[in-house]
JSON list of C-alpha atoms in Angstrom, two decimals:
[
{"chain": "K", "resi": 126, "resn": "MET", "atom": "CA", "xyz": [0.30, -0.09, 0.43]},
{"chain": "K", "resi": 127, "resn": "THR", "atom": "CA", "xyz": [2.13, 3.17, -1.67]},
{"chain": "K", "resi": 128, "resn": "ILE", "atom": "CA", "xyz": [0.57, 6.92, 0.41]},
{"chain": "K", "resi": 129, "resn": "PHE", "atom": "CA", "xyz": [0.83, 9.69, -1.06]},
{"chain": "K", "resi": 130, "resn": "ILE", "atom": "CA", "xyz": [1.23, 12.23, 1.47]},
{"chain": "K", "resi": 131, "resn": "TYR", "atom": "CA", "xyz": [0.82, 15.90, -0.30]},
{"chain": "K", "resi": 132, "resn": "PRO", "atom": "CA", "xyz": [2.91, 18.60, 1.95]},
{"chain": "K", "resi": 133, "resn": "PHE", "atom": "CA", "xyz": [0.66, 22.12, 0.67]},
{"chain": "K", "resi": 134, "resn": "PHE", "atom": "CA", "xyz": [-3.01, 22.44, 1.30]},
{"chain": "K", "resi": 135, "resn": "HIS", "atom": "CA", "xyz": [-4.47, 22.24, -2.14]},
{"chain": "K", "resi": 136, "resn": "THR", "atom": "CA", "xyz": [-7.86, 23.98, -2.47]},
{"chain": "K", "resi": 137, "resn": "PRO", "atom": "CA", "xyz": [-9.82, 23.73, -5.50]},
{"chain": "K", "resi": 138, "resn": "TYR", "atom": "CA", "xyz": [-10.25, 27.71, -4.95]},
{"chain": "K", "resi": 139, "resn": "PRO", "atom": "CA", "xyz": [-8.59, 30.85, -6.39]},
{"chain": "K", "resi": 140, "resn": "SER", "atom": "CA", "xyz": [-5.93, 31.81, -3.87]},
{"chain": "K", "resi": 141, "resn": "PRO", "atom": "CA", "xyz": [-6.69, 35.61, -3.13]},
{"chain": "K", "resi": 142, "resn": "THR", "atom": "CA", "xyz": [-2.89, 35.40, -5.09]},
{"chain": "K", "resi": 143, "resn": "PHE", "atom": "CA", "xyz": [-4.80, 34.49, -8.39]},
{"chain": "K", "resi": 144, "resn": "PHE", "atom": "CA", "xyz": [-7.64, 37.08, -7.64]},
{"chain": "K", "resi": 145, "resn": "ALA", "atom": "CA", "xyz": [-4.95, 40.14, -7.39]},
{"chain": "K", "resi": 146, "resn": "GLN", "atom": "CA", "xyz": [-2.91, 39.52, -10.64]},
{"chain": "K", "resi": 147, "resn": "ALA", "atom": "CA", "xyz": [-6.66, 38.36, -12.90]},
{"chain": "K", "resi": 148, "resn": "ASN", "atom": "CA", "xyz": [-7.26, 42.18, -11.16]},
{"chain": "K", "resi": 149, "resn": "GLN", "atom": "CA", "xyz": [-4.33, 43.68, -12.43]},
{"chain": "K", "resi": 150, "resn": "ASN", "atom": "CA", "xyz": [-4.13, 42.65, -15.47]},
{"chain": "K", "resi": 151, "resn": "ARG", "atom": "CA", "xyz": [-7.50, 43.81, -16.34]},
{"chain": "K", "resi": 152, "resn": "ALA", "atom": "CA", "xyz": [-6.16, 47.33, -14.30]},
{"chain": "K", "resi": 153, "resn": "ALA", "atom": "CA", "xyz": [-3.72, 47.03, -17.16]},
{"chain": "K", "resi": 154, "resn": "GLU", "atom": "CA", "xyz": [-6.33, 46.65, -20.23]},
{"chain": "K", "resi": 155, "resn": "ALA", "atom": "CA", "xyz": [-8.68, 49.42, -18.42]},
{"chain": "K", "resi": 156, "resn": "ASP", "atom": "CA", "xyz": [-5.67, 51.69, -18.60]},
{"chain": "K", "resi": 157, "resn": "ARG", "atom": "CA", "xyz": [-3.84, 50.39, -22.41]},
{"chain": "K", "resi": 158, "resn": "LEU", "atom": "CA", "xyz": [-7.51, 50.89, -23.17]},
{"chain": "K", "resi": 159, "resn": "ARG", "atom": "CA", "xyz": [-8.21, 54.77, -22.10]},
{"chain": "K", "resi": 160, "resn": "LEU", "atom": "CA", "xyz": [-4.21, 55.44, -24.00]},
{"chain": "K", "resi": 161, "resn": "LEU", "atom": "CA", "xyz": [-5.06, 53.65, -26.82]},
{"chain": "K", "resi": 162, "resn": "GLY", "atom": "CA", "xyz": [-8.43, 56.12, -27.07]},
{"chain": "K", "resi": 163, "resn": "ASN", "atom": "CA", "xyz": [-6.21, 59.56, -26.29]},
{"chain": "K", "resi": 164, "resn": "TRP", "atom": "CA", "xyz": [-3.68, 58.72, -29.09]},
{"chain": "K", "resi": 165, "resn": "GLN", "atom": "CA", "xyz": [-6.89, 58.01, -31.02]},
{"chain": "K", "resi": 166, "resn": "TYR", "atom": "CA", "xyz": [-8.42, 61.96, -30.06]},
{"chain": "K", "resi": 167, "resn": "ARG", "atom": "CA", "xyz": [-4.31, 63.08, -30.46]},
{"chain": "K", "resi": 168, "resn": "ALA", "atom": "CA", "xyz": [-5.41, 61.56, -34.25]},
{"chain": "K", "resi": 169, "resn": "HIS", "atom": "CA", "xyz": [-8.65, 63.29, -34.63]},
{"chain": "K", "resi": 170, "resn": "GLN", "atom": "CA", "xyz": [-10.19, 59.74, -35.29]},
{"chain": "K", "resi": 171, "resn": "PHE", "atom": "CA", "xyz": [-12.96, 61.01, -32.27]},
{"chain": "K", "resi": 172, "resn": "LYS", "atom": "CA", "xyz": [-15.93, 58.15, -32.65]},
{"chain": "K", "resi": 173, "resn": "SER", "atom": "CA", "xyz": [-12.41, 55.36, -32.35]},
{"chain": "K", "resi": 174, "resn": "ALA", "atom": "CA", "xyz": [-11.17, 57.23, -29.26]},
{"chain": "K", "resi": 175, "resn": "VAL", "atom": "CA", "xyz": [-15.01, 57.30, -27.74]},
{"chain": "K", "resi": 176, "resn": "ASP", "atom": "CA", "xyz": [-14.66, 53.34, -28.56]},
{"chain": "K", "resi": 177, "resn": "SER", "atom": "CA", "xyz": [-11.87, 53.08, -26.58]},
{"chain": "K", "resi": 178, "resn": "TRP", "atom": "CA", "xyz": [-12.79, 55.30, -23.74]},
{"chain": "K", "resi": 179, "resn": "GLN", "atom": "CA", "xyz": [-16.51, 53.13, -23.56]},
{"chain": "K", "resi": 180, "resn": "LYS", "atom": "CA", "xyz": [-13.77, 50.16, -23.52]},
{"chain": "K", "resi": 181, "resn": "ALA", "atom": "CA", "xyz": [-12.03, 50.91, -20.88]},
{"chain": "K", "resi": 182, "resn": "LEU", "atom": "CA", "xyz": [-14.37, 52.48, -18.41]},
{"chain": "K", "resi": 183, "resn": "ILE", "atom": "CA", "xyz": [-16.57, 48.77, -18.77]},
{"chain": "K", "resi": 184, "resn": "VAL", "atom": "CA", "xyz": [-13.44, 47.67, -17.08]},
{"chain": "K", "resi": 185, "resn": "TYR", "atom": "CA", "xyz": [-12.75, 50.81, -14.02]},
{"chain": "K", "resi": 186, "resn": "ARG", "atom": "CA", "xyz": [-15.92, 49.25, -13.88]},
{"chain": "K", "resi": 187, "resn": "GLU", "atom": "CA", "xyz": [-15.88, 46.27, -13.29]},
{"chain": "K", "resi": 188, "resn": "ILE", "atom": "CA", "xyz": [-12.64, 46.23, -10.98]},
{"chain": "K", "resi": 189, "resn": "LYS", "atom": "CA", "xyz": [-13.83, 49.27, -8.48]},
{"chain": "K", "resi": 190, "resn": "ASP", "atom": "CA", "xyz": [-10.73, 52.01, -10.16]},
{"chain": "K", "resi": 191, "resn": "ARG", "atom": "CA", "xyz": [-13.33, 54.55, -9.52]},
{"chain": "K", "resi": 192, "resn": "SER", "atom": "CA", "xyz": [-9.96, 56.91, -10.73]},
{"chain": "K", "resi": 193, "resn": "GLY", "atom": "CA", "xyz": [-9.87, 54.66, -13.79]},
{"chain": "K", "resi": 194, "resn": "GLU", "atom": "CA", "xyz": [-13.59, 55.38, -14.77]},
{"chain": "K", "resi": 195, "resn": "ALA", "atom": "CA", "xyz": [-13.20, 59.46, -13.70]},
{"chain": "K", "resi": 196, "resn": "LYS", "atom": "CA", "xyz": [-10.85, 59.64, -15.72]},
{"chain": "K", "resi": 197, "resn": "SER", "atom": "CA", "xyz": [-13.10, 57.37, -18.87]},
{"chain": "K", "resi": 198, "resn": "LEU", "atom": "CA", "xyz": [-15.73, 59.83, -18.29]},
{"chain": "K", "resi": 199, "resn": "HIS", "atom": "CA", "xyz": [-14.28, 62.72, -18.64]},
{"chain": "K", "resi": 200, "resn": "ASN", "atom": "CA", "xyz": [-12.99, 61.53, -22.25]},
{"chain": "K", "resi": 201, "resn": "LEU", "atom": "CA", "xyz": [-16.36, 60.12, -23.02]},
{"chain": "K", "resi": 202, "resn": "GLY", "atom": "CA", "xyz": [-18.30, 63.19, -21.95]},
{"chain": "K", "resi": 203, "resn": "LEU", "atom": "CA", "xyz": [-14.66, 65.46, -24.27]},
{"chain": "K", "resi": 204, "resn": "GLY", "atom": "CA", "xyz": [-15.49, 62.91, -27.64]},
{"chain": "K", "resi": 205, "resn": "HIS", "atom": "CA", "xyz": [-19.02, 63.37, -27.06]},
{"chain": "K", "resi": 206, "resn": "ASN", "atom": "CA", "xyz": [-18.19, 66.98, -27.15]},
{"chain": "K", "resi": 207, "resn": "LEU", "atom": "CA", "xyz": [-16.40, 67.29, -29.93]},
{"chain": "K", "resi": 208, "resn": "LEU", "atom": "CA", "xyz": [-19.08, 64.66, -32.28]},
{"chain": "K", "resi": 209, "resn": "GLY", "atom": "CA", "xyz": [-21.73, 66.70, -31.28]},
{"chain": "K", "resi": 210, "resn": "LEU", "atom": "CA", "xyz": [-23.30, 65.12, -28.89]},
{"chain": "K", "resi": 211, "resn": "HIS", "atom": "CA", "xyz": [-22.92, 67.75, -26.46]},
{"chain": "K", "resi": 212, "resn": "GLN", "atom": "CA", "xyz": [-26.11, 66.54, -24.10]},
{"chain": "K", "resi": 213, "resn": "LYS", "atom": "CA", "xyz": [-24.77, 62.93, -23.63]},
{"chain": "K", "resi": 214, "resn": "ALA", "atom": "CA", "xyz": [-20.69, 65.02, -23.29]},
{"chain": "K", "resi": 215, "resn": "ILE", "atom": "CA", "xyz": [-23.01, 66.76, -20.01]},
{"chain": "K", "resi": 216, "resn": "ALA", "atom": "CA", "xyz": [-24.40, 63.06, -18.66]},
{"chain": "K", "resi": 217, "resn": "PHE", "atom": "CA", "xyz": [-20.71, 62.11, -18.41]},
{"chain": "K", "resi": 218, "resn": "LEU", "atom": "CA", "xyz": [-18.83, 64.70, -17.64]},
{"chain": "K", "resi": 219, "resn": "GLU", "atom": "CA", "xyz": [-21.07, 64.89, -14.57]},
{"chain": "K", "resi": 220, "resn": "GLU", "atom": "CA", "xyz": [-20.85, 61.56, -13.43]},
{"chain": "K", "resi": 221, "resn": "SER", "atom": "CA", "xyz": [-16.71, 61.71, -13.65]},
{"chain": "K", "resi": 222, "resn": "LEU", "atom": "CA", "xyz": [-17.06, 65.32, -11.69]},
{"chain": "K", "resi": 223, "resn": "THR", "atom": "CA", "xyz": [-19.19, 63.79, -8.58]},
{"chain": "K", "resi": 224, "resn": "ILE", "atom": "CA", "xyz": [-16.53, 61.40, -9.40]},
{"chain": "K", "resi": 225, "resn": "SER", "atom": "CA", "xyz": [-13.64, 62.94, -9.67]},
{"chain": "K", "resi": 226, "resn": "ARG", "atom": "CA", "xyz": [-14.68, 65.47, -6.32]},
{"chain": "K", "resi": 227, "resn": "GLU", "atom": "CA", "xyz": [-16.01, 62.36, -3.65]},
{"chain": "K", "resi": 228, "resn": "LEU", "atom": "CA", "xyz": [-12.12, 61.03, -4.93]},
{"chain": "K", "resi": 229, "resn": "LYS", "atom": "CA", "xyz": [-10.62, 64.89, -3.79]},
{"chain": "K", "resi": 230, "resn": "ASP", "atom": "CA", "xyz": [-8.95, 65.06, -7.92]},
{"chain": "K", "resi": 231, "resn": "ASN", "atom": "CA", "xyz": [-8.80, 68.63, -7.56]},
{"chain": "K", "resi": 232, "resn": "GLU", "atom": "CA", "xyz": [-6.75, 68.44, -11.34]},
{"chain": "K", "resi": 233, "resn": "LEU", "atom": "CA", "xyz": [-9.54, 65.74, -12.72]},
{"chain": "K", "resi": 234, "resn": "ALA", "atom": "CA", "xyz": [-12.66, 67.78, -11.60]},
{"chain": "K", "resi": 235, "resn": "ALA", "atom": "CA", "xyz": [-11.75, 71.33, -13.65]},
{"chain": "K", "resi": 236, "resn": "LYS", "atom": "CA", "xyz": [-10.57, 69.90, -16.04]},
{"chain": "K", "resi": 237, "resn": "SER", "atom": "CA", "xyz": [-14.46, 68.88, -15.97]},
{"chain": "K", "resi": 238, "resn": "LEU", "atom": "CA", "xyz": [-15.51, 71.79, -15.03]},
{"chain": "K", "resi": 239, "resn": "SER", "atom": "CA", "xyz": [-14.38, 73.07, -18.23]},
{"chain": "K", "resi": 240, "resn": "THR", "atom": "CA", "xyz": [-15.17, 70.75, -20.97]},
{"chain": "K", "resi": 241, "resn": "LEU", "atom": "CA", "xyz": [-19.33, 70.83, -19.46]},
{"chain": "K", "resi": 242, "resn": "GLY", "atom": "CA", "xyz": [-18.34, 74.38, -19.49]},
{"chain": "K", "resi": 243, "resn": "ASP", "atom": "CA", "xyz": [-17.81, 73.90, -23.44]},
{"chain": "K", "resi": 244, "resn": "ALA", "atom": "CA", "xyz": [-20.72, 71.30, -23.48]},
{"chain": "K", "resi": 245, "resn": "HIS", "atom": "CA", "xyz": [-22.99, 73.47, -21.68]},
{"chain": "K", "resi": 246, "resn": "SER", "atom": "CA", "xyz": [-21.64, 76.50, -24.82]},
{"chain": "K", "resi": 247, "resn": "ALA", "atom": "CA", "xyz": [-22.55, 74.57, -27.34]},
{"chain": "K", "resi": 248, "resn": "LEU", "atom": "CA", "xyz": [-25.73, 73.96, -26.89]},
{"chain": "K", "resi": 249, "resn": "GLY", "atom": "CA", "xyz": [-26.29, 78.25, -25.95]},
{"chain": "K", "resi": 250, "resn": "HIS", "atom": "CA", "xyz": [-27.38, 77.61, -21.87]},
{"chain": "K", "resi": 251, "resn": "TYR", "atom": "CA", "xyz": [-24.47, 79.90, -21.45]},
{"chain": "K", "resi": 252, "resn": "LYS", "atom": "CA", "xyz": [-25.64, 80.18, -17.52]},
{"chain": "K", "resi": 253, "resn": "GLN", "atom": "CA", "xyz": [-24.40, 77.04, -16.60]},
{"chain": "K", "resi": 254, "resn": "ALA", "atom": "CA", "xyz": [-21.77, 77.59, -19.09]},
{"chain": "K", "resi": 255, "resn": "LEU", "atom": "CA", "xyz": [-20.58, 81.08, -16.37]},
{"chain": "K", "resi": 256, "resn": "GLU", "atom": "CA", "xyz": [-21.19, 78.23, -13.31]},
{"chain": "K", "resi": 257, "resn": "ALA", "atom": "CA", "xyz": [-18.68, 75.78, -14.69]},
{"chain": "K", "resi": 258, "resn": "TYR", "atom": "CA", "xyz": [-16.52, 78.13, -15.71]},
{"chain": "K", "resi": 259, "resn": "GLN", "atom": "CA", "xyz": [-16.44, 80.29, -13.04]},
{"chain": "K", "resi": 260, "resn": "GLN", "atom": "CA", "xyz": [-15.46, 76.66, -10.69]},
{"chain": "K", "resi": 261, "resn": "ALA", "atom": "CA", "xyz": [-12.82, 75.38, -11.98]},
{"chain": "K", "resi": 262, "resn": "LEU", "atom": "CA", "xyz": [-10.87, 79.06, -12.59]},
{"chain": "K", "resi": 263, "resn": "PRO", "atom": "CA", "xyz": [-9.62, 79.02, -9.10]},
{"chain": "K", "resi": 264, "resn": "ILE", "atom": "CA", "xyz": [-8.67, 75.42, -8.90]},
{"chain": "K", "resi": 265, "resn": "TYR", "atom": "CA", "xyz": [-6.62, 75.60, -12.33]},
{"chain": "K", "resi": 266, "resn": "LYS", "atom": "CA", "xyz": [-5.86, 79.41, -9.82]},
{"chain": "K", "resi": 267, "resn": "GLU", "atom": "CA", "xyz": [-4.40, 76.90, -7.46]},
{"chain": "K", "resi": 268, "resn": "ILE", "atom": "CA", "xyz": [-2.69, 74.44, -9.50]},
{"chain": "K", "resi": 269, "resn": "SER", "atom": "CA", "xyz": [-0.93, 77.03, -11.62]},
{"chain": "K", "resi": 270, "resn": "ASP", "atom": "CA", "xyz": [0.28, 78.22, -8.29]},
{"chain": "K", "resi": 271, "resn": "ARG", "atom": "CA", "xyz": [1.53, 75.04, -7.07]},
{"chain": "K", "resi": 272, "resn": "ASN", "atom": "CA", "xyz": [3.01, 74.14, -10.13]},
{"chain": "K", "resi": 273, "resn": "CYS", "atom": "CA", "xyz": [4.75, 77.93, -10.84]},
{"chain": "K", "resi": 274, "resn": "ALA", "atom": "CA", "xyz": [6.69, 78.14, -6.25]},
{"chain": "K", "resi": 275, "resn": "GLN", "atom": "CA", "xyz": [8.94, 76.10, -7.84]},
{"chain": "K", "resi": 276, "resn": "ASP", "atom": "CA", "xyz": [9.88, 76.94, -10.97]},
{"chain": "K", "resi": 277, "resn": "SER", "atom": "CA", "xyz": [8.37, 79.53, -13.43]},
{"chain": "K", "resi": 278, "resn": "LYS", "atom": "CA", "xyz": [8.84, 78.42, -16.33]},
{"chain": "K", "resi": 279, "resn": "SER", "atom": "CA", "xyz": [7.97, 74.90, -15.76]},
{"chain": "K", "resi": 280, "resn": "GLN", "atom": "CA", "xyz": [5.89, 72.85, -19.15]},
{"chain": "K", "resi": 281, "resn": "ALA", "atom": "CA", "xyz": [3.23, 72.21, -15.97]},
{"chain": "K", "resi": 282, "resn": "CYS", "atom": "CA", "xyz": [3.70, 75.98, -14.31]},
{"chain": "K", "resi": 283, "resn": "VAL", "atom": "CA", "xyz": [3.50, 76.61, -18.16]},
{"chain": "K", "resi": 284, "resn": "PHE", "atom": "CA", "xyz": [0.32, 74.35, -18.96]},
{"chain": "K", "resi": 285, "resn": "THR", "atom": "CA", "xyz": [-1.83, 75.05, -16.30]},
{"chain": "K", "resi": 286, "resn": "ARG", "atom": "CA", "xyz": [-1.53, 79.12, -16.29]},
{"chain": "K", "resi": 287, "resn": "LYS", "atom": "CA", "xyz": [-2.62, 78.48, -19.76]},
{"chain": "K", "resi": 288, "resn": "TRP", "atom": "CA", "xyz": [-5.16, 77.13, -19.03]},
{"chain": "K", "resi": 289, "resn": "GLU", "atom": "CA", "xyz": [-6.38, 79.36, -16.27]},
{"chain": "K", "resi": 290, "resn": "GLU", "atom": "CA", "xyz": [-6.01, 81.84, -19.03]},
{"chain": "K", "resi": 291, "resn": "PHE", "atom": "CA", "xyz": [-8.67, 80.27, -21.29]},
{"chain": "K", "resi": 292, "resn": "ILE", "atom": "CA", "xyz": [-11.21, 79.47, -18.90]},
{"chain": "K", "resi": 293, "resn": "ARG", "atom": "CA", "xyz": [-10.29, 83.17, -18.22]},
{"chain": "K", "resi": 294, "resn": "ALA", "atom": "CA", "xyz": [-10.55, 84.50, -21.79]},
{"chain": "K", "resi": 295, "resn": "ARG", "atom": "CA", "xyz": [-13.86, 81.97, -21.60]},
{"chain": "K", "resi": 296, "resn": "ILE", "atom": "CA", "xyz": [-15.74, 83.02, -18.78]},
{"chain": "K", "resi": 297, "resn": "ASP", "atom": "CA", "xyz": [-15.17, 86.76, -21.14]},
{"chain": "K", "resi": 298, "resn": "LYS", "atom": "CA", "xyz": [-17.10, 85.61, -24.27]},
{"chain": "K", "resi": 299, "resn": "ILE", "atom": "CA", "xyz": [-19.95, 83.71, -22.22]},
{"chain": "K", "resi": 300, "resn": "GLN", "atom": "CA", "xyz": [-19.92, 87.06, -19.82]},
{"chain": "K", "resi": 301, "resn": "LYS", "atom": "CA", "xyz": [-20.05, 89.38, -23.34]},
{"chain": "K", "resi": 302, "resn": "SER", "atom": "CA", "xyz": [-22.43, 86.96, -24.73]},
{"chain": "K", "resi": 303, "resn": "LEU", "atom": "CA", "xyz": [-25.12, 87.44, -21.66]},
{"chain": "K", "resi": 304, "resn": "LYS", "atom": "CA", "xyz": [-24.64, 90.95, -22.09]},
{"chain": "K", "resi": 305, "resn": "ALA", "atom": "CA", "xyz": [-25.46, 91.50, -25.78]},
{"chain": "K", "resi": 306, "resn": "LYS", "atom": "CA", "xyz": [-28.70, 89.55, -25.04]},
{"chain": "K", "resi": 307, "resn": "ARG", "atom": "CA", "xyz": [-30.06, 90.46, -23.04]},
{"chain": "K", "resi": 308, "resn": "VAL", "atom": "CA", "xyz": [-28.87, 94.60, -24.58]},
{"chain": "K", "resi": 309, "resn": "SER", "atom": "CA", "xyz": [-30.45, 92.75, -27.80]},
{"chain": "K", "resi": 310, "resn": "ILE", "atom": "CA", "xyz": [-33.73, 91.95, -25.24]},
{"chain": "K", "resi": 311, "resn": "THR", "atom": "CA", "xyz": [-34.18, 94.87, -23.56]},
{"chain": "K", "resi": 312, "resn": "PHE", "atom": "CA", "xyz": [-34.26, 96.92, -26.65]},
{"chain": "K", "resi": 313, "resn": "MET", "atom": "CA", "xyz": [-36.08, 95.40, -28.82]},
{"chain": "K", "resi": 314, "resn": "PRO", "atom": "CA", "xyz": [-38.48, 97.35, -31.88]},
{"chain": "K", "resi": 315, "resn": "LEU", "atom": "CA", "xyz": [-42.11, 97.53, -31.33]},
{"chain": "K", "resi": 316, "resn": "GLY", "atom": "CA", "xyz": [-43.42, 97.14, -34.84]},
{"chain": "K", "resi": 317, "resn": "ASP", "atom": "CA", "xyz": [-46.35, 98.75, -35.62]},
{"chain": "K", "resi": 318, "resn": "LEU", "atom": "CA", "xyz": [-49.08, 99.32, -33.26]}
]
């Protein structure tokens, strides 16, 4: 009679290490899809970028990666905005904004707010656009101050200052549009009485 003694207890279930590795592989897949979408966006392949970001979003949600989810939602908002689907863009951007605020990711919150402003502006919702831009501006200012504290010529400093200037220009443009709209309503000719 032969007796086999196994030095390790063997379970029929995968180990926690197996699940951790599977989760890492899924995270890498989601990151790859999001970065592919970014590359497609830069190549002006907006529909393909949206498809890649949508796939990344699904994976990020499956593995419960809130940061990746928020970034994908922002990217989807940006992509839908560029495709002229502004209402869809707003829905994605509002969701991204909620998550980025939960995570205290100010930079992503500022990006979501500025893109949200662009979507509202495209739809002629100037008051909502102005609100979004005005919320984004102090965040960009804070990021700019932090990036420029050590080196005012660093790439990060220059980039955030440009964004800050861009948002200020958007605010000025919207305020002028709203002012012109009020003037045209106030002085509308009555016609023949």
